[in-house]
PDB file of C-alpha atoms in Angstrom:
ATOM      1  CA  ALA J   1     195.174  68.406  60.772  1.00  0.00           C
ATOM      2  CA  ASP J   2     198.361  68.982  62.668  1.00  0.00           C
ATOM      3  CA  ASN J   3     198.010  70.971  65.849  1.00  0.00           C
ATOM      4  CA  PRO J   4     199.286  74.510  65.193  1.00  0.00           C
ATOM      5  CA  ILE J   5     200.770  74.869  68.685  1.00  0.00           C
ATOM      6  CA  THR J   6     203.828  77.117  68.783  1.00  0.00           C
ATOM      7  CA  VAL J   7     206.171  77.909  71.662  1.00  0.00           C
ATOM      8  CA  SER J   8     208.861  80.416  72.530  1.00  0.00           C
ATOM      9  CA  ASN J   9     212.070  79.843  74.429  1.00  0.00           C
ATOM     10  CA  LYS J  10     212.914  82.167  77.293  1.00  0.00           C
ATOM     11  CA  THR J  11     215.838  83.332  79.389  1.00  0.00           C
ATOM     12  CA  VAL J  12     214.962  84.927  82.720  1.00  0.00           C
ATOM     13  CA  TYR J  13     216.303  86.021  86.078  1.00  0.00           C
ATOM     14  CA  THR J  14     213.738  84.338  88.245  1.00  0.00           C
ATOM     15  CA  GLY J  15     211.685  84.616  91.344  1.00  0.00           C
ATOM     16  CA  SER J  16     210.219  81.364  92.625  1.00  0.00           C
ATOM     17  CA  VAL J  17     207.330  80.877  90.158  1.00  0.00           C
ATOM     18  CA  THR J  18     207.292  81.414  86.421  1.00  0.00           C
ATOM     19  CA  ASP J  19     204.184  81.392  84.195  1.00  0.00           C
ATOM     20  CA  LEU J  20     204.652  79.068  81.196  1.00  0.00           C
ATOM     21  CA  SER J  21     201.378  79.825  79.445  1.00  0.00           C
ATOM     22  CA  THR J  22     202.825  83.064  78.073  1.00  0.00           C
ATOM     23  CA  LEU J  23     205.233  80.977  75.965  1.00  0.00           C
ATOM     24  CA  VAL J  24     202.506  78.962  74.193  1.00  0.00           C
ATOM     25  CA  SER J  25     200.234  80.168  71.427  1.00  0.00           C
ATOM     26  CA  ASN J  26     197.820  78.794  68.805  1.00  0.00           C
ATOM     27  CA  ALA J  27     197.349  75.565  70.753  1.00  0.00           C
ATOM     28  CA  GLN J  28     194.215  73.570  69.984  1.00  0.00           C
ATOM     29  CA  GLY J  29     192.829  71.698  72.983  1.00  0.00           C
ATOM     30  CA  THR J  30     193.953  71.640  76.584  1.00  0.00           C
ATOM     31  CA  VAL J  31     197.665  72.246  77.062  1.00  0.00           C
ATOM     32  CA  THR J  32     199.631  70.277  79.661  1.00  0.00           C
ATOM     33  CA  TYR J  33     203.247  70.710  80.706  1.00  0.00           C
ATOM     34  CA  SER J  34     205.985  68.337  81.825  1.00  0.00           C
ATOM     35  CA  ILE J  35     209.678  68.688  82.540  1.00  0.00           C
ATOM     36  CA  ALA J  36     211.772  66.596  80.195  1.00  0.00           C
ATOM     37  CA  SER J  37     215.128  67.527  81.744  1.00  0.00           C
ATOM     38  CA  GLN J  38     216.774  70.085  84.005  1.00  0.00           C
ATOM     39  CA  LYS J  39     220.506  70.768  84.245  1.00  0.00           C
ATOM     40  CA  ASN J  40     222.827  73.250  85.880  1.00  0.00           C
ATOM     41  CA  SER J  41     225.378  75.309  83.992  1.00  0.00           C
ATOM     42  CA  GLY J  42     227.855  72.428  84.180  1.00  0.00           C
ATOM     43  CA  GLY J  43     225.428  70.050  82.462  1.00  0.00           C
ATOM     44  CA  THR J  44     224.669  68.029  85.600  1.00  0.00           C
ATOM     45  CA  ALA J  45     221.082  66.892  86.053  1.00  0.00           C
ATOM     46  CA  VAL J  46     219.265  68.510  88.989  1.00  0.00           C
ATOM     47  CA  THR J  47     215.826  68.185  90.581  1.00  0.00           C
ATOM     48  CA  TYR J  48     215.144  71.667  91.917  1.00  0.00           C
ATOM     49  CA  PHE J  49     212.311  72.565  89.551  1.00  0.00           C
ATOM     50  CA  THR J  50     208.775  71.232  89.411  1.00  0.00           C
ATOM     51  CA  ILE J  51     205.434  71.845  87.744  1.00  0.00           C
ATOM     52  CA  PRO J  52     202.946  71.194  90.593  1.00  0.00           C
ATOM     53  CA  THR J  53     200.377  69.570  88.270  1.00  0.00           C
ATOM     54  CA  ASN J  54     200.703  69.014  84.571  1.00  0.00           C
ATOM     55  CA  THR J  55     197.766  71.325  83.876  1.00  0.00           C
ATOM     56  CA  THR J  56     199.269  74.171  85.906  1.00  0.00           C
ATOM     57  CA  ALA J  57     201.324  76.545  83.821  1.00  0.00           C
ATOM     58  CA  SER J  58     203.819  77.346  86.556  1.00  0.00           C
ATOM     59  CA  LEU J  59     207.436  76.387  86.985  1.00  0.00           C
ATOM     60  CA  THR J  60     208.447  76.408  90.634  1.00  0.00           C
ATOM     61  CA  ALA J  61     211.970  76.516  92.036  1.00  0.00           C
ATOM     62  CA  ALA J  62     212.629  74.831  95.386  1.00  0.00           C
ATOM     63  CA  ALA J  63     213.605  77.151  98.234  1.00  0.00           C
ATOM     64  CA  SER J  64     216.924  75.300  98.477  1.00  0.00           C
ATOM     65  CA  THR J  65     217.878  75.948  94.850  1.00  0.00           C
ATOM     66  CA  PRO J  66     221.515  77.143  94.788  1.00  0.00           C
ATOM     67  CA  VAL J  67     222.527  80.299  93.006  1.00  0.00           C
ATOM     68  CA  GLY J  68     223.318  79.585  89.376  1.00  0.00           C
ATOM     69  CA  THR J  69     221.987  79.270  85.832  1.00  0.00           C
ATOM     70  CA  TYR J  70     219.833  76.298  84.823  1.00  0.00           C
ATOM     71  CA  THR J  71     218.439  74.962  81.560  1.00  0.00           C
ATOM     72  CA  ILE J  72     215.032  73.334  81.852  1.00  0.00           C
ATOM     73  CA  THR J  73     213.503  71.503  78.914  1.00  0.00           C
ATOM     74  CA  ILE J  74     209.711  71.537  79.099  1.00  0.00           C
ATOM     75  CA  THR J  75     207.263  69.688  76.884  1.00  0.00           C
ATOM     76  CA  ALA J  76     204.060  71.577  76.136  1.00  0.00           C
ATOM     77  CA  SER J  77     201.390  69.169  74.822  1.00  0.00           C
ATOM     78  CA  ALA J  78     198.128  70.289  73.202  1.00  0.00           C
ATOM     79  CA  ALA J  79     195.325  67.694  73.390  1.00  0.00           C
ATOM     80  CA  GLY J  80     193.725  68.672  70.071  1.00  0.00           C
ATOM     81  CA  ASN J  81     190.048  68.676  69.226  1.00  0.00           C
ATOM     82  CA  THR J  82     187.674  67.535  66.462  1.00  0.00           C
ATOM     83  CA  ASN J  83     189.563  69.593  63.925  1.00  0.00           C
ATOM     84  CA  TYR J  84     193.131  69.161  65.064  1.00  0.00           C
ATOM     85  CA  ASN J  85     195.258  66.308  66.224  1.00  0.00           C
ATOM     86  CA  SER J  86     197.202  66.404  69.444  1.00  0.00           C
ATOM     87  CA  GLY J  87     200.663  67.857  69.243  1.00  0.00           C
ATOM     88  CA  SER J  88     203.588  68.938  71.369  1.00  0.00           C
ATOM     89  CA  LYS J  89     206.497  71.327  71.317  1.00  0.00           C
ATOM     90  CA  THR J  90     209.626  71.716  73.446  1.00  0.00           C
ATOM     91  CA  ILE J  91     210.338  74.863  75.414  1.00  0.00           C
ATOM     92  CA  THR J  92     213.937  75.581  76.400  1.00  0.00           C
ATOM     93  CA  TYR J  93     213.876  77.634  79.537  1.00  0.00           C
ATOM     94  CA  THR J  94     217.139  79.198  80.730  1.00  0.00           C
ATOM     95  CA  LEU J  95     216.719  80.411  84.264  1.00  0.00           C
ATOM     96  CA  THR J  96     219.140  82.205  86.570  1.00  0.00           C
ATOM     97  CA  VAL J  97     218.551  81.914  90.308  1.00  0.00           C
ATOM     98  CA  GLY J  98     219.901  84.790  92.370  1.00  0.00           C
ATOM     99  CA  LYS J  99     220.636  84.984  96.054  1.00  0.00           C
ATOM    100  CA  GLN J 100     217.677  84.634  98.394  1.00  0.00           C
ATOM    101  CA  THR J 101     216.935  87.272 100.996  1.00  0.00           C
ATOM    102  CA  VAL J 102     217.146  86.246 104.638  1.00  0.00           C
ATOM    103  CA  ASN J 103     213.773  86.894 106.270  1.00  0.00           C
ATOM    104  CA  PRO J 104     213.826  89.238 109.276  1.00  0.00           C
ATOM    105  CA  VAL J 105     212.714  88.206 112.754  1.00  0.00           C
ATOM    106  CA  THR J 106     209.268  89.227 113.969  1.00  0.00           C
ATOM    107  CA  ASN J 107     207.579  89.937 117.314  1.00  0.00           C
ATOM    108  CA  LEU J 108     210.689  91.366 118.951  1.00  0.00           C
ATOM    109  CA  ALA J 109     210.013  91.948 122.659  1.00  0.00           C
ATOM    110  CA  ILE J 110     211.984  93.017 125.753  1.00  0.00           C
ATOM    111  CA  SER J 111     210.814  92.130 129.246  1.00  0.00           C
ATOM    112  CA  THR J 112     211.388  94.413 132.217  1.00  0.00           C
ATOM    113  CA  ALA J 113     213.941  91.838 133.367  1.00  0.00           C
ATOM    114  CA  GLY J 114     215.929  92.402 130.162  1.00  0.00           C
ATOM    115  CA  VAL J 115     215.043  89.121 128.434  1.00  0.00           C
ATOM    116  CA  VAL J 116     214.937  89.645 124.646  1.00  0.00           C
ATOM    117  CA  THR J 117     212.736  87.329 122.556  1.00  0.00           C
ATOM    118  CA  TRP J 118     211.643  87.115 118.947  1.00  0.00           C
ATOM    119  CA  THR J 119     209.927  84.800 116.476  1.00  0.00           C
ATOM    120  CA  ALA J 120     212.493  82.945 114.393  1.00  0.00           C
ATOM    121  CA  SER J 121     213.175  83.679 110.741  1.00  0.00           C
ATOM    122  CA  SER J 122     212.190  80.848 108.401  1.00  0.00           C
ATOM    123  CA  ASN J 123     215.557  80.730 106.622  1.00  0.00           C
ATOM    124  CA  ALA J 124     218.103  81.941 109.175  1.00  0.00           C
ATOM    125  CA  THR J 125     220.991  79.944 110.597  1.00  0.00           C
ATOM    126  CA  GLY J 126     221.656  82.440 113.391  1.00  0.00           C
ATOM    127  CA  TYR J 127     220.899  85.851 114.857  1.00  0.00           C
ATOM    128  CA  GLN J 128     222.742  88.999 115.920  1.00  0.00           C
ATOM    129  CA  ILE J 129     221.894  91.712 118.429  1.00  0.00           C
ATOM    130  CA  SER J 130     223.014  95.327 118.802  1.00  0.00           C
ATOM    131  CA  ILE J 131     222.218  98.287 121.033  1.00  0.00           C
ATOM    132  CA  ASP J 132     223.783 100.956 118.797  1.00  0.00           C
ATOM    133  CA  ASN J 133     223.028  99.445 115.351  1.00  0.00           C
ATOM    134  CA  THR J 134     226.776  99.389 114.725  1.00  0.00           C
ATOM    135  CA  ASN J 135     228.374  96.755 116.955  1.00  0.00           C
ATOM    136  CA  TRP J 136     226.765  93.326 116.567  1.00  0.00           C
ATOM    137  CA  THR J 137     227.174  90.107 118.532  1.00  0.00           C
ATOM    138  CA  SER J 138     225.708  86.632 118.165  1.00  0.00           C
ATOM    139  CA  ALA J 139     222.358  86.286 119.891  1.00  0.00           C
ATOM    140  CA  THR J 140     219.788  83.734 121.005  1.00  0.00           C
ATOM    141  CA  SER J 141     216.131  84.431 121.696  1.00  0.00           C
ATOM    142  CA  GLY J 142     215.209  84.179 125.369  1.00  0.00           C
ATOM    143  CA  VAL J 143     218.584  85.308 126.734  1.00  0.00           C
ATOM    144  CA  ASN J 144     218.887  88.019 129.401  1.00  0.00           C
ATOM    145  CA  TYR J 145     220.609  91.154 128.054  1.00  0.00           C
ATOM    146  CA  LEU J 146     219.761  93.350 131.058  1.00  0.00           C
ATOM    147  CA  SER J 147     223.315  94.476 131.817  1.00  0.00           C
ATOM    148  CA  THR J 148     223.819  95.572 128.206  1.00  0.00           C
ATOM    149  CA  ILE J 149     220.482  97.342 127.902  1.00  0.00           C
ATOM    150  CA  THR J 150     220.834  99.156 131.234  1.00  0.00           C
ATOM    151  CA  ALA J 151     224.463 100.180 130.704  1.00  0.00           C
ATOM    152  CA  SER J 152     223.140 103.735 130.328  1.00  0.00           C
ATOM    153  CA  THR J 153     219.870 105.536 130.971  1.00  0.00           C
ATOM    154  CA  GLY J 154     217.332 107.111 128.642  1.00  0.00           C
ATOM    155  CA  SER J 155     215.829 105.629 125.497  1.00  0.00           C
ATOM    156  CA  ARG J 156     217.564 102.383 124.539  1.00  0.00           C
ATOM    157  CA  THR J 157     216.870 100.621 121.247  1.00  0.00           C
ATOM    158  CA  VAL J 158     217.598  96.927 120.776  1.00  0.00           C
ATOM    159  CA  TYR J 159     218.191  95.723 117.216  1.00  0.00           C
ATOM    160  CA  VAL J 160     218.010  92.088 116.110  1.00  0.00           C
ATOM    161  CA  ARG J 161     218.727  90.688 112.665  1.00  0.00           C
ATOM    162  CA  ALA J 162     218.774  87.228 111.119  1.00  0.00           C
ATOM    163  CA  VAL J 163     221.815  85.827 109.326  1.00  0.00           C
ATOM    164  CA  ASN J 164     222.516  82.835 107.101  1.00  0.00           C
ATOM    165  CA  SER J 165     225.956  81.250 106.968  1.00  0.00           C
ATOM    166  CA  ASP J 166     225.410  80.277 103.311  1.00  0.00           C
ATOM    167  CA  THR J 167     226.601  83.570 101.875  1.00  0.00           C
ATOM    168  CA  ALA J 168     226.867  82.076  98.393  1.00  0.00           C
ATOM    169  CA  ASN J 169     223.102  81.635  98.189  1.00  0.00           C
ATOM    170  CA  TYR J 170     221.708  84.199 100.628  1.00  0.00           C
ATOM    171  CA  THR J 171     221.915  87.959 100.903  1.00  0.00           C
ATOM    172  CA  THR J 172     222.739  88.277 104.575  1.00  0.00           C
ATOM    173  CA  PRO J 173     222.060  89.729 107.089  1.00  0.00           C
ATOM    174  CA  SER J 174     218.342  90.447 107.016  1.00  0.00           C
ATOM    175  CA  SER J 175     216.841  93.857 107.627  1.00  0.00           C
ATOM    176  CA  ASN J 176     216.739  94.892 111.285  1.00  0.00           C
ATOM    177  CA  GLU J 177     213.867  94.504 113.699  1.00  0.00           C
ATOM    178  CA  SER J 178     214.020  97.025 116.551  1.00  0.00           C
ATOM    179  CA  LYS J 179     212.391  97.668 119.918  1.00  0.00           C
ATOM    180  CA  ALA J 180     212.881 100.700 122.172  1.00  0.00           C
ATOM    181  CA  VAL J 181     212.650 100.798 125.970  1.00  0.00           C
ATOM    182  CA  THR J 182     213.341 103.523 128.523  1.00  0.00           C
ATOM    183  CA  VAL J 183     215.928 102.987 131.256  1.00  0.00           C
ATOM    184  CA  TYR J 184     215.694 104.894 134.548  1.00  0.00           C
ATOM    185  CA  SER J 185     218.231 105.326 137.356  1.00  0.00           C
ATOM    186  CA  VAL J 186     217.829 104.711 141.076  1.00  0.00           C
ATOM    187  CA  THR J 187     220.274 106.747 143.176  1.00  0.00           C
ATOM    188  CA  LEU J 188     220.290 106.170 146.943  1.00  0.00           C
ATOM    189  CA  THR J 189     221.854 108.200 149.733  1.00  0.00           C
ATOM    190  CA  LYS J 190     222.621 107.024 153.270  1.00  0.00           C
ATOM    191  CA  GLY J 191     221.299 109.403 155.886  1.00  0.00           C
ATOM    192  CA  THR J 192     222.624 109.636 159.457  1.00  0.00           C
ATOM    193  CA  GLY J 193     222.324 106.274 161.191  1.00  0.00           C
ATOM    194  CA  ILE J 194     222.178 104.264 157.945  1.00  0.00           C
ATOM    195  CA  SER J 195     225.178 102.011 157.318  1.00  0.00           C
ATOM    196  CA  ALA J 196     224.162 100.530 153.944  1.00  0.00           C
ATOM    197  CA  VAL J 197     221.477 100.779 151.239  1.00  0.00           C
ATOM    198  CA  THR J 198     220.478  98.368 148.472  1.00  0.00           C
ATOM    199  CA  GLY J 199     218.528  98.750 145.244  1.00  0.00           C
ATOM    200  CA  ALA J 200     220.542 101.441 143.472  1.00  0.00           C
ATOM    201  CA  GLY J 201     221.160 100.948 139.743  1.00  0.00           C
ATOM    202  CA  ASN J 202     219.499 101.245 136.347  1.00  0.00           C
ATOM    203  CA  TYR J 203     216.147  99.642 135.539  1.00  0.00           C
ATOM    204  CA  ILE J 204     213.908  99.178 132.504  1.00  0.00           C
ATOM    205  CA  SER J 205     210.679 101.160 132.761  1.00  0.00           C
ATOM    206  CA  GLY J 206     207.972  99.043 134.358  1.00  0.00           C
ATOM    207  CA  ALA J 207     210.368  96.947 136.429  1.00  0.00           C
ATOM    208  CA  THR J 208     209.633  96.422 140.104  1.00  0.00           C
ATOM    209  CA  VAL J 209     212.364  97.971 142.258  1.00  0.00           C
ATOM    210  CA  THR J 210     212.844  96.988 145.890  1.00  0.00           C
ATOM    211  CA  LEU J 211     214.922  99.128 148.226  1.00  0.00           C
ATOM    212  CA  GLY J 212     216.646  98.104 151.429  1.00  0.00           C
ATOM    213  CA  ALA J 213     218.566  99.768 154.237  1.00  0.00           C
ATOM    214  CA  THR J 214     220.710  98.670 157.169  1.00  0.00           C
ATOM    215  CA  VAL J 215     220.252 100.738 160.305  1.00  0.00           C
ATOM    216  CA  SER J 216     223.267 101.360 162.563  1.00  0.00           C
ATOM    217  CA  THR J 217     223.255 100.455 166.263  1.00  0.00           C
ATOM    218  CA  GLY J 218     221.675 103.206 168.335  1.00  0.00           C
ATOM    219  CA  TYR J 219     219.268 104.246 165.587  1.00  0.00           C
ATOM    220  CA  THR J 220     215.720 103.321 164.516  1.00  0.00           C
ATOM    221  CA  TRP J 221     214.459 103.185 160.966  1.00  0.00           C
ATOM    222  CA  SER J 222     212.443 106.231 159.912  1.00  0.00           C
ATOM    223  CA  LYS J 223     211.590 106.592 156.216  1.00  0.00           C
ATOM    224  CA  TRP J 224     212.623 107.033 152.599  1.00  0.00           C
ATOM    225  CA  THR J 225     212.533 110.618 151.398  1.00  0.00           C
ATOM    226  CA  GLN J 226     213.276 112.352 148.118  1.00  0.00           C
ATOM    227  CA  THR J 227     216.888 113.484 148.204  1.00  0.00           C
ATOM    228  CA  SER J 228     215.901 116.799 146.670  1.00  0.00           C
ATOM    229  CA  GLY J 229     213.306 118.567 148.803  1.00  0.00           C
ATOM    230  CA  GLY J 230     212.917 115.870 151.446  1.00  0.00           C
ATOM    231  CA  ALA J 231     209.354 114.833 150.597  1.00  0.00           C
ATOM    232  CA  GLN J 232     208.406 111.496 152.138  1.00  0.00           C
ATOM    233  CA  VAL J 233     208.329 108.511 149.822  1.00  0.00           C
ATOM    234  CA  SER J 234     207.577 105.658 152.217  1.00  0.00           C
ATOM    235  CA  THR J 235     208.031 104.587 155.822  1.00  0.00           C
ATOM    236  CA  THR J 236     208.591 100.981 154.714  1.00  0.00           C
ATOM    237  CA  LYS J 237     212.270 100.061 154.899  1.00  0.00           C
ATOM    238  CA  GLY J 238     211.833  97.413 152.183  1.00  0.00           C
ATOM    239  CA  TYR J 239     209.981  99.830 149.902  1.00  0.00           C
ATOM    240  CA  SER J 240     208.959  98.311 146.548  1.00  0.00           C
ATOM    241  CA  SER J 241     207.304  99.925 143.530  1.00  0.00           C
ATOM    242  CA  THR J 242     207.149  99.938 139.732  1.00  0.00           C
ATOM    243  CA  ILE J 243     209.584 102.428 138.267  1.00  0.00           C
ATOM    244  CA  SER J 244     208.397 105.004 135.738  1.00  0.00           C
ATOM    245  CA  GLY J 245     210.993 107.729 136.245  1.00  0.00           C
ATOM    246  CA  ASN J 246     214.377 108.397 137.832  1.00  0.00           C
ATOM    247  CA  TRP J 247     214.546 107.927 141.623  1.00  0.00           C
ATOM    248  CA  ALA J 248     216.841 109.839 143.976  1.00  0.00           C
ATOM    249  CA  TYR J 249     215.977 108.788 147.510  1.00  0.00           C
ATOM    250  CA  THR J 250     217.578 109.060 150.954  1.00  0.00           C
ATOM    251  CA  ALA J 251     217.290 106.459 153.701  1.00  0.00           C
ATOM    252  CA  ASN J 252     216.624 108.088 157.065  1.00  0.00           C
ATOM    253  CA  ALA J 253     216.898 106.917 160.664  1.00  0.00           C
ATOM    254  CA  THR J 254     216.379 108.559 164.056  1.00  0.00           C
ATOM    255  CA  VAL J 255     218.719 108.308 167.004  1.00  0.00           C
ATOM    256  CA  ASN J 256     217.449 106.301 169.920  1.00  0.00           C
ATOM    257  CA  ALA J 257     216.704 108.229 173.139  1.00  0.00           C
ATOM    258  CA  LEU J 258     219.176 107.616 175.975  1.00  0.00           C
ATOM    259  CA  THR J 259     217.756 105.963 179.111  1.00  0.00           C
ATOM    260  CA  PHE J 260     219.280 106.638 182.547  1.00  0.00           C
ATOM    261  CA  ASN J 261     218.740 104.358 185.591  1.00  0.00           C
ATOM    262  CA  ALA J 262     218.704 106.179 188.939  1.00  0.00           C
ATOM    263  CA  GLN J 263     220.418 104.365 191.819  1.00  0.00           C
ATOM    264  CA  THR J 264     219.884 105.159 195.533  1.00  0.00           C
ATOM    265  CA  ARG J 265     223.041 105.507 197.566  1.00  0.00           C
ATOM    266  CA  ASN J 266     223.317 104.958 201.364  1.00  0.00           C
ATOM    267  CA  SER J 267     223.441 108.162 203.351  1.00  0.00           C
ATOM    268  CA  GLY J 268     226.669 108.979 205.066  1.00  0.00           C
ATOM    269  CA  THR J 269     229.374 111.534 205.562  1.00  0.00           C
ATOM    270  CA  TYR J 270     231.599 112.178 202.639  1.00  0.00           C
TER     271      TYR J 270
END
């Protein structure tokens, strides 16, 4: 007897995989699938769609499939059994491929030196970075953005997003990945006998800060003290430590004692 296999045609707005078995009914024997033809909306043959194995009821679109509507002709073949002959039917599958979403970056990190890194997106052609989530500039992983991050103190959030230049086929940019760091200030004051200090500025929390001071002639280095209250911080002129809060320090020196040399004069009448 003839195989009673029946099929239904379908029009869909697709993801990447479509189940074909839902379009076949009453088949006697194992059903296999094969693509007879595939064309774009202009009637040109394409090769974007595959059925991984002929016994797998899935139609897969390649990741590079352009946006558009496609007509795929699929042959569904039933093997038959002792009561029914083999038979086949043709499924006409009209499938619209929409824009793909650009995948976001992952593992966003910021070093204390201001180097921003991330794991690349699988379908991005470039990346953008922002500090305020409003103004974006082109970015590359592994680049030092210290001056931008430390432009002001307090909590600073770095945003990175992936983009794809193929705007016809991708919804771009991706969603944002963000990472927050805290920026602290180092404010230094020159005490009496100090001609210059180094190390002032803004730093990312956890950075190692090294201070320096130049002592004027006639003075001897003394210590670093807190500008407010005068508590001693360190007697080391090249003081270095990990920053975890704002610093306001004063470099101090002491005046050298004057030394007088006594000279003996010859006695006489003056």
